Tab-separated table of C-alpha atoms in Angstrom:
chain	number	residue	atom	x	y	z
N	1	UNK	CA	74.225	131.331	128.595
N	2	UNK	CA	73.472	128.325	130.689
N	3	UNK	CA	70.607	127.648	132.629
N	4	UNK	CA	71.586	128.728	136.040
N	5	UNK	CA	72.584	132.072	134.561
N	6	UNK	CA	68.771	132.453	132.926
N	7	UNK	CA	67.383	131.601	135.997
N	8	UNK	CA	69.857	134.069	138.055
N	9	UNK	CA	68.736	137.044	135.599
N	10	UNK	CA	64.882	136.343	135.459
N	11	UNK	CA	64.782	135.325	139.117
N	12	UNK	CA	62.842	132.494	138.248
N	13	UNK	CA	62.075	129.538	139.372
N	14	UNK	CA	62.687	126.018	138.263
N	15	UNK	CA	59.475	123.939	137.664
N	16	UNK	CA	60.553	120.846	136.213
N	17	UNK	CA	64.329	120.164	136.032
N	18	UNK	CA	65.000	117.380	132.839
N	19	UNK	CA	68.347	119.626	132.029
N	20	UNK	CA	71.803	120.000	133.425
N	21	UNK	CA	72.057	123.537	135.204
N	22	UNK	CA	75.248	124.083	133.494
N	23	UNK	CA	73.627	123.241	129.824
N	24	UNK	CA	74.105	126.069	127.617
N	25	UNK	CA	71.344	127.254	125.101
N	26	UNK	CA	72.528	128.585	121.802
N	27	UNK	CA	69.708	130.976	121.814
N	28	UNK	CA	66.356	132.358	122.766
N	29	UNK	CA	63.200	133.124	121.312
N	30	UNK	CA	59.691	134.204	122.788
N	31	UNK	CA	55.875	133.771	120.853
N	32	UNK	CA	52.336	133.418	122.216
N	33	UNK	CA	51.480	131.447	119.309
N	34	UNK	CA	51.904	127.725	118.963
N	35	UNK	CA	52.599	128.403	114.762
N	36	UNK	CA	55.703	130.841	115.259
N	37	UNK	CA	57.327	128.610	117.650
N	38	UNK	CA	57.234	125.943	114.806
N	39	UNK	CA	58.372	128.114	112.611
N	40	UNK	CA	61.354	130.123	114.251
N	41	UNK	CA	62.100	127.182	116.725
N	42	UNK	CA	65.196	125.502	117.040
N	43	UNK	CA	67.097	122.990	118.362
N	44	UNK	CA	68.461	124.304	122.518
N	45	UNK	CA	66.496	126.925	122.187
N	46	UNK	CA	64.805	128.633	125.290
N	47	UNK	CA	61.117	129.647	124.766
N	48	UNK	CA	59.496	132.503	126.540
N	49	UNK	CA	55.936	132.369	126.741
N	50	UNK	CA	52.923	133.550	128.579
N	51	UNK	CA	50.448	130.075	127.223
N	52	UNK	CA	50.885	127.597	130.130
N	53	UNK	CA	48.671	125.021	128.549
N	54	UNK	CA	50.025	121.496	127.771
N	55	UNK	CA	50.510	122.423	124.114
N	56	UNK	CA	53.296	124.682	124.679
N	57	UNK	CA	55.114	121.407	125.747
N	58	UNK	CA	54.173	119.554	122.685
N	59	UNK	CA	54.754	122.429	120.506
N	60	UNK	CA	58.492	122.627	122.217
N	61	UNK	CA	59.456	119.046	121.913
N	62	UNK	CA	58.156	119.411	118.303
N	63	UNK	CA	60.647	122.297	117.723
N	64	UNK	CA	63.424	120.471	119.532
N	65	UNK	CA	63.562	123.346	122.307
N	66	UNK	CA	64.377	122.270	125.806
N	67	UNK	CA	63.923	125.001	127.808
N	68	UNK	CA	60.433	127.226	128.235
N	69	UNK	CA	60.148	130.254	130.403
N	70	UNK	CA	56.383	131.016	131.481
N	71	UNK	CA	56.628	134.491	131.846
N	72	UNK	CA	54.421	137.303	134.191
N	73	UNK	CA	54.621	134.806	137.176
N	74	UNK	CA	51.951	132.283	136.225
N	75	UNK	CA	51.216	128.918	137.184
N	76	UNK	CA	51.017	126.063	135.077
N	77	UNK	CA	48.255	123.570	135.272
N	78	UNK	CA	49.903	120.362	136.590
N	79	UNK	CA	48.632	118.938	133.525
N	80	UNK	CA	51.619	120.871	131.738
N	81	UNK	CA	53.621	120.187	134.186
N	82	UNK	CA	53.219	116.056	133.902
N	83	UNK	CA	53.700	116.695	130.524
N	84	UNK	CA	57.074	118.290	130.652
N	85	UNK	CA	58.422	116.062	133.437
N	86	UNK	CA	57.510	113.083	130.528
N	87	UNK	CA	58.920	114.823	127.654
N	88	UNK	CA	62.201	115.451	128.717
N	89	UNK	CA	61.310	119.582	129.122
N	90	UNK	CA	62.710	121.866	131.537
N	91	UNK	CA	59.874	124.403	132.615
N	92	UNK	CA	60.942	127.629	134.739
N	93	UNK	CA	58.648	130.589	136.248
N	94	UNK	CA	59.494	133.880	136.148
N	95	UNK	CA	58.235	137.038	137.510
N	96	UNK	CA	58.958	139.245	135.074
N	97	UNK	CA	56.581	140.432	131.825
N	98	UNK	CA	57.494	139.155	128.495
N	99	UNK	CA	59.014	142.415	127.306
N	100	UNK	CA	61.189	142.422	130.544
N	101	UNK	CA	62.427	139.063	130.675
N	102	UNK	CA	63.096	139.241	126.979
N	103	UNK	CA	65.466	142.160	127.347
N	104	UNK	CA	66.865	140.842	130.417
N	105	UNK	CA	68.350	138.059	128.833
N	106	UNK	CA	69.363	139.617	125.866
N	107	UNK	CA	70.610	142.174	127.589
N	108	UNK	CA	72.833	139.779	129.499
N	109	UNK	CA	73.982	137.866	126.183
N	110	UNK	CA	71.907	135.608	125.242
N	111	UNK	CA	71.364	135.917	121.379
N	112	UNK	CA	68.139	135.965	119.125
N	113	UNK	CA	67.368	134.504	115.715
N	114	UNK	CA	68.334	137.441	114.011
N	115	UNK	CA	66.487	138.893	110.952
N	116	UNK	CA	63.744	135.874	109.850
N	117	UNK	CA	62.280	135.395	106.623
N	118	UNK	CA	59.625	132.685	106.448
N	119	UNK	CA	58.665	132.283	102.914
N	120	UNK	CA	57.259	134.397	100.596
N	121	UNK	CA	53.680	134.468	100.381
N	122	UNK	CA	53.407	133.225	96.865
N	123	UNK	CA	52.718	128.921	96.626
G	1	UNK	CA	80.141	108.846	133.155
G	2	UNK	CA	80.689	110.408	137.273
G	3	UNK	CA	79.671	113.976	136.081
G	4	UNK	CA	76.301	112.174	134.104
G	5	UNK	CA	75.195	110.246	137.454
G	6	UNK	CA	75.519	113.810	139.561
G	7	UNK	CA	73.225	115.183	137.029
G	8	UNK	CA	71.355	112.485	137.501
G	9	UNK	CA	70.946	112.986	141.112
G	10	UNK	CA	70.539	116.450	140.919
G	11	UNK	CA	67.568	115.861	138.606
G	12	UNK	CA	66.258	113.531	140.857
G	13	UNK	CA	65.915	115.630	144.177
G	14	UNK	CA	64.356	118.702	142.084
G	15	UNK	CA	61.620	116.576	140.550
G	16	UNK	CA	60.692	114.220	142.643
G	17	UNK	CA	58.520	114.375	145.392
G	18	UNK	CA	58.832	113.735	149.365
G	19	UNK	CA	55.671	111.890	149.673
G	20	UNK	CA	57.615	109.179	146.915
G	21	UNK	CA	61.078	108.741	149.259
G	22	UNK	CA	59.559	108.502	152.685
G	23	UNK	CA	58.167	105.323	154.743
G	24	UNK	CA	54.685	105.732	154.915
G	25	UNK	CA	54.612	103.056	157.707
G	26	UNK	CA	55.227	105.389	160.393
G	27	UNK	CA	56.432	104.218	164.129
G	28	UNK	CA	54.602	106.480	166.359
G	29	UNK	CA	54.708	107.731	170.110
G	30	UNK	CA	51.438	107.845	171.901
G	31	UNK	CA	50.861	111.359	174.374
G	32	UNK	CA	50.529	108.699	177.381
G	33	UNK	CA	53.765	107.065	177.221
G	34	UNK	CA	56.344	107.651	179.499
G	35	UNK	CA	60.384	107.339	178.724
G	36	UNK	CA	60.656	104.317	179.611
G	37	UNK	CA	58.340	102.954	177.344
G	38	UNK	CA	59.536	105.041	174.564
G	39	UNK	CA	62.704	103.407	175.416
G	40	UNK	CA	61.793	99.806	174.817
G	41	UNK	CA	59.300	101.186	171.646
G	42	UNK	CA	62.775	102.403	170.302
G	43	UNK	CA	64.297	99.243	170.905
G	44	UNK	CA	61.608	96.883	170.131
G	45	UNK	CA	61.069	98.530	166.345
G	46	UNK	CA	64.710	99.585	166.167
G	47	UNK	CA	64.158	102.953	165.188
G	48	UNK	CA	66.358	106.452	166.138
G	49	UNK	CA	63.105	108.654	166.779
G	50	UNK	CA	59.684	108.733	166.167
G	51	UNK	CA	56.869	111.661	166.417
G	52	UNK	CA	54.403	112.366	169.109
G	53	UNK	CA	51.372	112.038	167.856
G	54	UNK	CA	47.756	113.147	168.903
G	55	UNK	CA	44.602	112.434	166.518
G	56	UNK	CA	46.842	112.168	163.654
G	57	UNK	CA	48.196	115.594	164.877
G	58	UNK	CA	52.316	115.892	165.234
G	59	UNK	CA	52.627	116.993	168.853
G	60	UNK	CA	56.207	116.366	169.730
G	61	UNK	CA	59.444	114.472	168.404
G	62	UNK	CA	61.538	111.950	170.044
G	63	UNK	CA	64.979	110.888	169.409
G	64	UNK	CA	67.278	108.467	170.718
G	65	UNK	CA	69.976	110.784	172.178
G	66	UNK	CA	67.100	112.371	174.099
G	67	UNK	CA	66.069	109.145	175.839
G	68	UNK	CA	70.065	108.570	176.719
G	69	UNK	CA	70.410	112.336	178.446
G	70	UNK	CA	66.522	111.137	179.886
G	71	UNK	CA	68.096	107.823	181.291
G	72	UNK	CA	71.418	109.881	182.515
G	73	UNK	CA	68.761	112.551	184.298
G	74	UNK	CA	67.081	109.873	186.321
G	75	UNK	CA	64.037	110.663	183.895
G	76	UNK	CA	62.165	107.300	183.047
G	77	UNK	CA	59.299	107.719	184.343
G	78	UNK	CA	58.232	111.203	183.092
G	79	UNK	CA	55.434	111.351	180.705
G	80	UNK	CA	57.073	111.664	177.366
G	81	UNK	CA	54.674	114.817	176.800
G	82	UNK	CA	56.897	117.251	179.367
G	83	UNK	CA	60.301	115.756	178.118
G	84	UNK	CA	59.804	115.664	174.272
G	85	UNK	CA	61.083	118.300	171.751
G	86	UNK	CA	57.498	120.401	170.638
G	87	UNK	CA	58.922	122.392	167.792
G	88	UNK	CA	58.523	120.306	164.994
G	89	UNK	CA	59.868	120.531	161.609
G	90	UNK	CA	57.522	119.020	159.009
G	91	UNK	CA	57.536	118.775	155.351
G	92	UNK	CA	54.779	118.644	153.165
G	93	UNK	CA	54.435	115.470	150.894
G	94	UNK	CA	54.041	117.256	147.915
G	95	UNK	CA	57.278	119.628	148.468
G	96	UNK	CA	60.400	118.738	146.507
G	97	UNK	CA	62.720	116.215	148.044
G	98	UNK	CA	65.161	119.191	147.550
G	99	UNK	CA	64.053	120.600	150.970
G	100	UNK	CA	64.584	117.750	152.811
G	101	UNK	CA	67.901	117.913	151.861
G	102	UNK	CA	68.349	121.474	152.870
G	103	UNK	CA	66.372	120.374	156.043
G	104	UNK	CA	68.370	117.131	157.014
G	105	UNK	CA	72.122	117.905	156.374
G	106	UNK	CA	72.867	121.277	157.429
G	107	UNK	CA	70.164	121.731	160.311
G	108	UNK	CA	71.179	118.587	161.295
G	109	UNK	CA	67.963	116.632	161.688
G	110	UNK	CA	67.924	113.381	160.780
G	111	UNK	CA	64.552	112.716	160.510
G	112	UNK	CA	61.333	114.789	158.967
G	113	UNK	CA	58.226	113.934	159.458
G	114	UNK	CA	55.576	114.360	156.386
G	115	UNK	CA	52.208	116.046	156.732
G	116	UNK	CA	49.506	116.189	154.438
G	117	UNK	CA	47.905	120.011	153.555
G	118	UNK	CA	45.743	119.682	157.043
G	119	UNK	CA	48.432	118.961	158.980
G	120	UNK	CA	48.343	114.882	159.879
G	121	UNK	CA	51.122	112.486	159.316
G	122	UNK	CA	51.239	110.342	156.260
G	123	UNK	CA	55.445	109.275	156.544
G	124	UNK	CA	58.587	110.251	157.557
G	125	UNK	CA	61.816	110.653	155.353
G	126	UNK	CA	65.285	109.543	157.307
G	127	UNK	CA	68.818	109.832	155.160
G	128	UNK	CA	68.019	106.259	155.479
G	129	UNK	CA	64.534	105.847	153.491
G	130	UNK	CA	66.376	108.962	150.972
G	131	UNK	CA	69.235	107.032	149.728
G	132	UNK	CA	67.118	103.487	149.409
G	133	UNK	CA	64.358	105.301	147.119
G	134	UNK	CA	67.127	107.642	144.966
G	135	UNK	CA	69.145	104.412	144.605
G	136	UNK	CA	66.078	103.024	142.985
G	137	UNK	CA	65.201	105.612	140.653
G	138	UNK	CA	68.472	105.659	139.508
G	139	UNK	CA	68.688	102.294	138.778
G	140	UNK	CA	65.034	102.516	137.309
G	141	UNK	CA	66.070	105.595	134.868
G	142	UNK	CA	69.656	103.469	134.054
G	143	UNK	CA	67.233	100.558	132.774
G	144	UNK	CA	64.877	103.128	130.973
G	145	UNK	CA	67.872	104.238	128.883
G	146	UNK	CA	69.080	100.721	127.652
G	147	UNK	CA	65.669	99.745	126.907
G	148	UNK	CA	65.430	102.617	124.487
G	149	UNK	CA	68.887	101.677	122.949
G	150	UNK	CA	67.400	97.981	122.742
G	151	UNK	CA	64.085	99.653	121.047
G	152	UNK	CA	66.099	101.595	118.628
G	153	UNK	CA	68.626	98.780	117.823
G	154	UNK	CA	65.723	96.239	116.930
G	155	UNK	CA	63.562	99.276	114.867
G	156	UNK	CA	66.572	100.458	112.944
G	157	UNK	CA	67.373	97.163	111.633
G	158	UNK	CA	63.930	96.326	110.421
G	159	UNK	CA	65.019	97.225	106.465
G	160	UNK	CA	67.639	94.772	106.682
G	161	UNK	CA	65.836	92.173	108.604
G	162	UNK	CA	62.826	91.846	106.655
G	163	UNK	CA	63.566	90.851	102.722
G	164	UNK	CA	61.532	92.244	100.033
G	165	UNK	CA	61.631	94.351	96.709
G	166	UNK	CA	59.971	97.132	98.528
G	167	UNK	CA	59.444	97.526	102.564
G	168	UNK	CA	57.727	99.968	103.984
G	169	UNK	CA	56.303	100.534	107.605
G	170	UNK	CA	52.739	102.154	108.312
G	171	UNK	CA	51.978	104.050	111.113
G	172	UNK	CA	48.181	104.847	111.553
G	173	UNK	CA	46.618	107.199	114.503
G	174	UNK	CA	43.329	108.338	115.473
G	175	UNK	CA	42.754	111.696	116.126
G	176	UNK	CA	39.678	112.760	117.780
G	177	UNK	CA	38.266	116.736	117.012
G	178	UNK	CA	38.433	119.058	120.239
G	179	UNK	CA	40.474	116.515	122.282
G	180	UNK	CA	42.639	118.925	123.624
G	181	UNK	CA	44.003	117.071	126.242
G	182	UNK	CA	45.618	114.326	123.719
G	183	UNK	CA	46.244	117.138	120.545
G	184	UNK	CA	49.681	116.518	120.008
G	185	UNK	CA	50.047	113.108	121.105
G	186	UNK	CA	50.082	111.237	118.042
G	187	UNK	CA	52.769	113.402	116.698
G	188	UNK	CA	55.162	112.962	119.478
G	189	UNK	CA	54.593	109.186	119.292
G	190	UNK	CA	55.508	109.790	115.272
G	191	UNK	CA	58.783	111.707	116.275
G	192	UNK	CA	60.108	109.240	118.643
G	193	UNK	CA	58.879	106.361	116.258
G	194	UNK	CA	61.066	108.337	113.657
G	195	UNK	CA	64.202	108.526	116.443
G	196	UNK	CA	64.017	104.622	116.335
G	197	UNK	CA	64.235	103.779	112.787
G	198	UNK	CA	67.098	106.118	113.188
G	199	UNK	CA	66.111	108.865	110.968
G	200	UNK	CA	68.134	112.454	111.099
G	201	UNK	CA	67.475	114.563	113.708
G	202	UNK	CA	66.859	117.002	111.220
G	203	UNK	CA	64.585	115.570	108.865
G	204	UNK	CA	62.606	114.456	112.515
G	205	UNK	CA	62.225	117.618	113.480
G	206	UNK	CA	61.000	118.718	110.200
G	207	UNK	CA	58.393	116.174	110.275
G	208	UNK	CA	57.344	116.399	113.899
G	209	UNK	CA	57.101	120.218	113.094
G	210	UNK	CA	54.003	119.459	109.940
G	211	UNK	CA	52.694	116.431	111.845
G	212	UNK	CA	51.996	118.565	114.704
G	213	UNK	CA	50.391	120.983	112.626
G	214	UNK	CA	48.411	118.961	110.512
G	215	UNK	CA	47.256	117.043	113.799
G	216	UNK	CA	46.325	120.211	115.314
G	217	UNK	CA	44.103	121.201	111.904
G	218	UNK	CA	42.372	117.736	112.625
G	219	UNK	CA	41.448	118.484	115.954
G	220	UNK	CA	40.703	122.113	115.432
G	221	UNK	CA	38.689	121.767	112.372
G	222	UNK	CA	37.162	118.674	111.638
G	223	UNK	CA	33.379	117.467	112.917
G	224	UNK	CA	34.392	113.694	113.512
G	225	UNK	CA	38.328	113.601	113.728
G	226	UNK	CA	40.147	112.084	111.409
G	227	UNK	CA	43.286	110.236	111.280
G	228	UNK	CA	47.484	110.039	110.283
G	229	UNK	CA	48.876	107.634	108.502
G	230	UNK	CA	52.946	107.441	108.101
G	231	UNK	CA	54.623	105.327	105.855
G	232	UNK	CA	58.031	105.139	106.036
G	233	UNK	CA	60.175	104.275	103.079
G	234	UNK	CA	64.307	103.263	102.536
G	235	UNK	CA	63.873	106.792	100.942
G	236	UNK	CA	61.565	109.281	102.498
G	237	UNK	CA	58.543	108.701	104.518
G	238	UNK	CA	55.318	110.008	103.574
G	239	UNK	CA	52.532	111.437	105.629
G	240	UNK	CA	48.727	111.494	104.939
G	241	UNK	CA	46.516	112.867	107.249
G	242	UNK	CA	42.714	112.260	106.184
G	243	UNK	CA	38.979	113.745	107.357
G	244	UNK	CA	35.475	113.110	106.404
G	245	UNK	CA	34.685	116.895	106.925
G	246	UNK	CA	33.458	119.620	106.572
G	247	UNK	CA	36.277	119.858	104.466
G	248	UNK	CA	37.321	123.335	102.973
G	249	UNK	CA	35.193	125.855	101.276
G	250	UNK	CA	38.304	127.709	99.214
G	251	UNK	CA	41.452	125.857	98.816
G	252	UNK	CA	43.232	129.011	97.695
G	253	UNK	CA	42.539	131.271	100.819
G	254	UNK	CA	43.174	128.530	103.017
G	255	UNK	CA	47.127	128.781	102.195
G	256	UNK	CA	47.268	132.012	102.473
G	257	UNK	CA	49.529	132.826	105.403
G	258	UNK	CA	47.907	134.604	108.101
G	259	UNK	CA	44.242	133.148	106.775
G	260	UNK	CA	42.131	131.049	109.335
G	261	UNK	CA	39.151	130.289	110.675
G	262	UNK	CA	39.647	129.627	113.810
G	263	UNK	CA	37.866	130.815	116.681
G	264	UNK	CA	38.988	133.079	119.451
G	265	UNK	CA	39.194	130.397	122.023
G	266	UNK	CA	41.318	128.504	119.854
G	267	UNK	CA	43.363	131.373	119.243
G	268	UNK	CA	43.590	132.041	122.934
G	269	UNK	CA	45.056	128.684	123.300
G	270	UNK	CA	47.749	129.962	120.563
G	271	UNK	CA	46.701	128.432	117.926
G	272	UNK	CA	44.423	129.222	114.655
G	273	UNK	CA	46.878	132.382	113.278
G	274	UNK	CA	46.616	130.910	109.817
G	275	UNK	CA	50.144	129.338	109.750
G	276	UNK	CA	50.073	126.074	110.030
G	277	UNK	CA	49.791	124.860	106.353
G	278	UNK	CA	52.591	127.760	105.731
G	279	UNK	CA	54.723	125.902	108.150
G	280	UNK	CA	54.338	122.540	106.894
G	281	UNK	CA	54.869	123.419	102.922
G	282	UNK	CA	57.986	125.075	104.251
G	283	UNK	CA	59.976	122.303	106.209
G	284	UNK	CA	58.200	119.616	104.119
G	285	UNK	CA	59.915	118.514	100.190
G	286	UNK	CA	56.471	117.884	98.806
G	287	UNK	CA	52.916	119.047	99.843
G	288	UNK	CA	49.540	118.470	98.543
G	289	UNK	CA	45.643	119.581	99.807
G	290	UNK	CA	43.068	118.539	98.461
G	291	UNK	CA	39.809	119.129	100.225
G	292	UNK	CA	35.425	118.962	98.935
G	293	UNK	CA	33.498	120.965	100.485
G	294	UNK	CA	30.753	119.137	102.745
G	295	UNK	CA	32.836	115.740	102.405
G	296	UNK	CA	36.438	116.204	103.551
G	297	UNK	CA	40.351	116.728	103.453
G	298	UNK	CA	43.101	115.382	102.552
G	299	UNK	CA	46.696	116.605	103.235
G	300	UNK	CA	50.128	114.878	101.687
G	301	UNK	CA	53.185	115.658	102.845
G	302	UNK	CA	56.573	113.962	101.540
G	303	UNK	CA	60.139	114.245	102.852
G	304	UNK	CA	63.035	112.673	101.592
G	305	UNK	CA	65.656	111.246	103.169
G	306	UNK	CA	68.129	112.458	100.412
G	307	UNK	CA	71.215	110.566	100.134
G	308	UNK	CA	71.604	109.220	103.526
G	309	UNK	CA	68.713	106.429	102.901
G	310	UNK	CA	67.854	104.519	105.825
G	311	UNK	CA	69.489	101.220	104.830
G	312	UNK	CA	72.302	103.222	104.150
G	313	UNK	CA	72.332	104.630	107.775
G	314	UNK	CA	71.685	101.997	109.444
G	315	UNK	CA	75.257	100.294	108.837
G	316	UNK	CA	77.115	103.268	109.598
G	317	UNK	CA	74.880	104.156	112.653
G	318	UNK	CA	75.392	102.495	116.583
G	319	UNK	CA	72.646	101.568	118.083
């Protein structure tokens, strides 16, 4: 799936462009918290999230994802939005809840991580 | 290269704003003038159109064709307030330059005057004043990216360049507790540091991944900040991050996945779910906490580079 066609199915809306429409992402993920993003994150990846604070940009270019989604129609402080015009992210709006947008897309082909193991939780 | 510059463009017009492509010097028509003045204004300043404006209010819109079908109508000497065109389109500066492209081609105007959020005139964009300022920004972006390949080309060579038994390269940053606003910062300035010296991409992400983390613990938990210190080897680079408190009461709990302190706030912000040091000893080759209670922490974290060493790479890599 490329980015047009995310934007087609979640009727969203393109906040900061740094991508290529026609870009395709190898997958998509979606997390509220900053530490699974690090940890299931991957390189193209799209990111659906409901934080709009800057440090769901930082925690994206960390992960090497290009793409976030803010989900359930909110607004970004421009903060955020400075942030991911300077660090090469593309941010998009939708209207749709988490849960919605997340079957959407799969729905429509784009693929998951699949089964995840992160470690066991012996050190 | 041709399908990389419309990219380019395309880029351009969805993030950039009006209020940075138009002329902020605006010509203007005052309500008293009549055609024939707005005539010689036209002439004089050598301009296509201008607005009608009243106390920095638009009232009307001018153009140069008009003042032709005027002149052909015997109409000089009207006021220019019963002739001119009173349904204005405007564009606010803030809007995306985008919609003055949907706005100028296909409607067919060639000229949009700018308002503010109450309304008055700060510019005007003309096809003109477009092209001149995209033209820049293209140019400005084009010199961006061979500056970068310049930075890259001199940081990647450093091994070879400077003779010794042993180089290595420190990094230090400051990070200050609760700064939220630069959390985050001193870990992408690590990554792209990393992209320079032409290390991996993924061995880069791996360590932008546990710097991030281990920058967020220092602003998250520490009383007085603390600070990162990177050195980078021919063979690995190694990471210390180090705080002078409060330091941690049980080591053991501490990496225990899902085990945190944090408060709800923090956790609001989506952080604080007792991950982080399970993140970084899982992307990272060696890891080591050691922390006293009431004086502070200390966090190692090793990766190497494995067989492609950065001397190594660097012969084999462009710049």
């Amino acid at each position: 799936m490329n980015i047009r066609e995310l934007i087609d199915v979640l009727q969203g809306k393109m906040l900061v462009q740094n991508h290529d429409p026609d870009e395709e992402m190898p997958l998509g993920g979606a997390a509220d918290l900053m530490s699974d993003v690090l940890a299931f994150g991957s390189e193209g990846m799209a990111l659906l999230t409901g934080l709009t604070n800057p440090q769901v940009v930082r925690t994206a270019e960390m992960a090497g994802i290009n793409v976030i989604v803010i989900v359930r129609d909110k607004t970004p402080p421009p903060e955020t939005i400075d942030l991911a015009r300077d660090s090469g992210i593309t941010l998009i709006r939708t209207g749709y809840t988490m849960y919605e947008a997340c079957g959407r897309l799969y729905k429509a082909g784009l693929p998951g991580r699949g089964l995840v193991k992160i470690q066991n939780d012996s050190w | 290269m041709s399908n990389q510059e419309i990219t380019k463009v395309q880029e351009l017009i969805y993030t950039t704003r009006v209020e940075s492509v138009m002329a902020a010097n605006v010509v203007v028509i005052d309500p008293s003038m009549t055609v024939s003045q707005v005539k010689d204004l036209m002439r004089d300043r050598r301009i296509s159109g201008a607005p009608v404006v009243s106390d920095n209010q638009i009232i009307g819109i001018v153009t140069i064709s008009d003042v032709i079908r005027l002149m052909e109508e015997g109409k000089l000497n009207s006021p220019i307030t019963e002739v001119m065109t009173t349904e204005v389109r405007t564009v606010l500066k803030d809007a995306m330059v985008s919609e003055v492209i949907n706005n100028v081609g296909r409607q067919g105007f060639s000229r949009l005057p700018v308002v503010d959020h109450d309304g008055s005139l700060v510019g005007i964009v003309t096809t003109g004043t477009l092209i001149r300022s995209l033209l820049l920004q293209m140019d400005k972006s084009f010199q961006k990216n061979e500056a970068e390949k310049l930075y890259t080309y001199r940081a990647s060579h450093i091994f070879q360049d400077i003779s010794s038994d042993d180089t290595s390269l420190m990094l230090r940053y400051v990070v200050n507790e609760r700064d939220f606003d630069n959390a985050g910062k001193a870990s992408s300035m690590i990554k792209r540091s990393l992209q320079r010296l032409v290390v991996r991409p993924q061995i880069v992400r791996r360590v932008g991944v546990a710097v991030y983390e281990a920058e967020m613990n220092l602003v998250i938990h520490t009383d007085i900040g603390g600070e990162i210190i990177v050195e980078v080897r021919k063979d690995r680079v190694n990471i210390a991050t180090v705080d002078h408190g409060p330091g941690i009461e049980d080591l053991k709990r501490v990496l225990q996945p899902g085990f945190s302190t944090a408060p709800e706030w923090i956790r609001d912000m989506g952080f604080g779910a007792g991950m982080g040091l399970a993140n970084i000893k899982r992307v990272s080759d060696v890891m080591k906490l050691t922390s006293a209670y009431g004086q502070g922490t200390r966090l190692e974290i090793v990766f190497n580079f494995g067989p492609e060493s950065l001397a190594l790479k660097t012969d084999s890599q462009k710049a």
